[in-house]
PDB file of C-alpha atoms in Angstrom:
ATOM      1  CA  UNK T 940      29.618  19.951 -11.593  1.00  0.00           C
ATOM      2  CA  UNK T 941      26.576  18.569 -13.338  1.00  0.00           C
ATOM      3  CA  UNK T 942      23.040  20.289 -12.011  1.00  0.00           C
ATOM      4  CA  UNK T 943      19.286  18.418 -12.018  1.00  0.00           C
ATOM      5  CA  UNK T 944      17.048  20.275 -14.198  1.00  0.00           C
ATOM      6  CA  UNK T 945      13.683  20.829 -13.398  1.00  0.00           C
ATOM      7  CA  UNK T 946      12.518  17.486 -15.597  1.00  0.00           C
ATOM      8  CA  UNK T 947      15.445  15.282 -13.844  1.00  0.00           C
ATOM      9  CA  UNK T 948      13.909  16.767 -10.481  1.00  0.00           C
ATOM     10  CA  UNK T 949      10.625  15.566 -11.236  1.00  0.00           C
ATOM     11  CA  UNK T 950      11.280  11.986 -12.371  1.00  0.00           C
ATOM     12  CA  UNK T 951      13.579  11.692  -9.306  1.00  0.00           C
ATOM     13  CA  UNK T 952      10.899  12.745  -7.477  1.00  0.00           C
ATOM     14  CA  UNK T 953       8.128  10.263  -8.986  1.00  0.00           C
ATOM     15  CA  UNK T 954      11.163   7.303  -8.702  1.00  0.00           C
ATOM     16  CA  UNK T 955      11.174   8.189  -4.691  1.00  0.00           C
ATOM     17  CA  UNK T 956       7.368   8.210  -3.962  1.00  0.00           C
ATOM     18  CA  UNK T 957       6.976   5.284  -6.327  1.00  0.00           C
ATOM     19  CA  UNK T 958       9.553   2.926  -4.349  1.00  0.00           C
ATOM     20  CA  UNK T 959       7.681   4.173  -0.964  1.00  0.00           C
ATOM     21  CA  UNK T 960       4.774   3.126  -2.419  1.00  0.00           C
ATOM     22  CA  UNK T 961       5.634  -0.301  -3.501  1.00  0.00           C
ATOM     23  CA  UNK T 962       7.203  -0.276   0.115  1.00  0.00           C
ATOM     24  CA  UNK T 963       4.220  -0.126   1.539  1.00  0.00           C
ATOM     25  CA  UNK T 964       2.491  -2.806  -0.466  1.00  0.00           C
ATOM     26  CA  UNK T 965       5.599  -4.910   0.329  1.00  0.00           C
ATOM     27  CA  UNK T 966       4.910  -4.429   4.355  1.00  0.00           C
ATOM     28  CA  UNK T 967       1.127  -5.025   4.208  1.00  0.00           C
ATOM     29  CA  UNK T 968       1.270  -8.385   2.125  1.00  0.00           C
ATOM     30  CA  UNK T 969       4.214  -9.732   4.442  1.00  0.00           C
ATOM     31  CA  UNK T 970       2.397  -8.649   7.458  1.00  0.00           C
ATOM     32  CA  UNK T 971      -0.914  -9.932   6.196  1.00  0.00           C
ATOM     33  CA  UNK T 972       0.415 -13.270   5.319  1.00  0.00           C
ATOM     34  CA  UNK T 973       1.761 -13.604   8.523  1.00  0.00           C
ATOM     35  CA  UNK T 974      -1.230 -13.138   9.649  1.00  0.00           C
ATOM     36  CA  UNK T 975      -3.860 -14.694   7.327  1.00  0.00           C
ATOM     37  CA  UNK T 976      -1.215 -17.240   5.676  1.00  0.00           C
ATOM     38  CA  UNK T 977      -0.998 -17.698   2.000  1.00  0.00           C
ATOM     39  CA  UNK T 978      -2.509 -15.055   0.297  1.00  0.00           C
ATOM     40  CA  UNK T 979      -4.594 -15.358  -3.014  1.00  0.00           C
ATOM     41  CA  UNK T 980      -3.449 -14.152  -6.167  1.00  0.00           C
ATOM     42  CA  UNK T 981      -6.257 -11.527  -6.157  1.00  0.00           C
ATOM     43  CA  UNK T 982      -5.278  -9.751  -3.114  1.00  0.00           C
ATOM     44  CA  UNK T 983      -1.709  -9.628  -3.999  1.00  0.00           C
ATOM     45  CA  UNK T 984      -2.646  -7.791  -7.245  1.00  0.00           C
ATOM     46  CA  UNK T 985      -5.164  -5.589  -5.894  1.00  0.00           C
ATOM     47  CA  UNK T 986      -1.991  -4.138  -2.867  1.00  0.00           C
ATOM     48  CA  UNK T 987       0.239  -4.068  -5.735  1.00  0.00           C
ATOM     49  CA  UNK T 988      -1.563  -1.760  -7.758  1.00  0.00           C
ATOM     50  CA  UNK T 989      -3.005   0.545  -4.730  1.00  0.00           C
ATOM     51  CA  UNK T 990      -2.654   3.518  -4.280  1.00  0.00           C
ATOM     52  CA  UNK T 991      -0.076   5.316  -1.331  1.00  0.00           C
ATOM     53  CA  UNK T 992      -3.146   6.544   0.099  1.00  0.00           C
ATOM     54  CA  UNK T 993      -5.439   3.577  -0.240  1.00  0.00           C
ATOM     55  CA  UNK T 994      -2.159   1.109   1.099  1.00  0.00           C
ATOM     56  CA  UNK T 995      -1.792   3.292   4.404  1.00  0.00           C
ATOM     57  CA  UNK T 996      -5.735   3.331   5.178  1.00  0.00           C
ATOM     58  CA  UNK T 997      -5.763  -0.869   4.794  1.00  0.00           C
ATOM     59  CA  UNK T 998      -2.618  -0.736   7.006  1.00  0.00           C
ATOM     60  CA  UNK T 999      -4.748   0.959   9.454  1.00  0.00           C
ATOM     61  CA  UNK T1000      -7.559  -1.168   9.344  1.00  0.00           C
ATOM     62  CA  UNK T1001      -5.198  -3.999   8.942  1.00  0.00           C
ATOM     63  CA  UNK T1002      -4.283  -3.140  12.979  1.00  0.00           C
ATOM     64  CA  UNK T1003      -8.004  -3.913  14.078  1.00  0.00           C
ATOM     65  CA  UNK T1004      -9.148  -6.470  11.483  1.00  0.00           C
ATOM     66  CA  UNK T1005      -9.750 -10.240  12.241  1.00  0.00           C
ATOM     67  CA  UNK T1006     -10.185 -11.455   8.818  1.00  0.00           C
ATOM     68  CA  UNK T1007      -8.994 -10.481   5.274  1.00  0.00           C
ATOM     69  CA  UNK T1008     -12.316  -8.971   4.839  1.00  0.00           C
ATOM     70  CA  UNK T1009     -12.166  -6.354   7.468  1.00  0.00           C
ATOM     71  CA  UNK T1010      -9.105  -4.900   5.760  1.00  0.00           C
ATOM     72  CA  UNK T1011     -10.391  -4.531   2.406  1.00  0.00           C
ATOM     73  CA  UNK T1012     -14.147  -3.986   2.837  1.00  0.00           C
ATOM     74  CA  UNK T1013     -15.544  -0.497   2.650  1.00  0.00           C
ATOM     75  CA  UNK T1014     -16.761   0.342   6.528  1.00  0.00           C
ATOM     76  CA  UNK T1015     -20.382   0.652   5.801  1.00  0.00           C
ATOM     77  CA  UNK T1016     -22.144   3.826   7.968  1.00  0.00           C
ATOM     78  CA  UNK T1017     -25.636   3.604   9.674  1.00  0.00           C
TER      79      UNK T1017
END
């Protein structure tokens, strides 16, 4: 029987988070194309390279939003 070192742990680790991640993006373009239609090259790149955290607080917004703007926009505060 073979053990996972610390390093192999790690990596695994990173490999896991980083498919959630790019799950994530996957969900939030299909479900914003479904709603918005085609989406521009620009917005696909800019989900793809998000962050977890960043992808999940769009998803929220996404929930509320009416346009493409509303997702992506920083909320301003008064």
């Amino acid at each position: 029987m073979r053990y996972v070192t610390s390093v192999e742990q790690i990596g695994i680790e990173k490999g896991v988070q980083l498919g959630r991640t790019e799950g994530k993006a996957e969900m939030l373009l299909h479900l914003l194309s479904r709603k918005h239609g085609a989406l521009s090259p620009e917005i696909e790149a800019r989900v793809r390279a998000a962050r977890s955290d960043q992808l999940d607080e769009w998803s929220e917004r996404f929930v509320d939003a009416r346009t493409l703007e509303d997702v992506f926009d920083e909320p301003t505060t008064h």
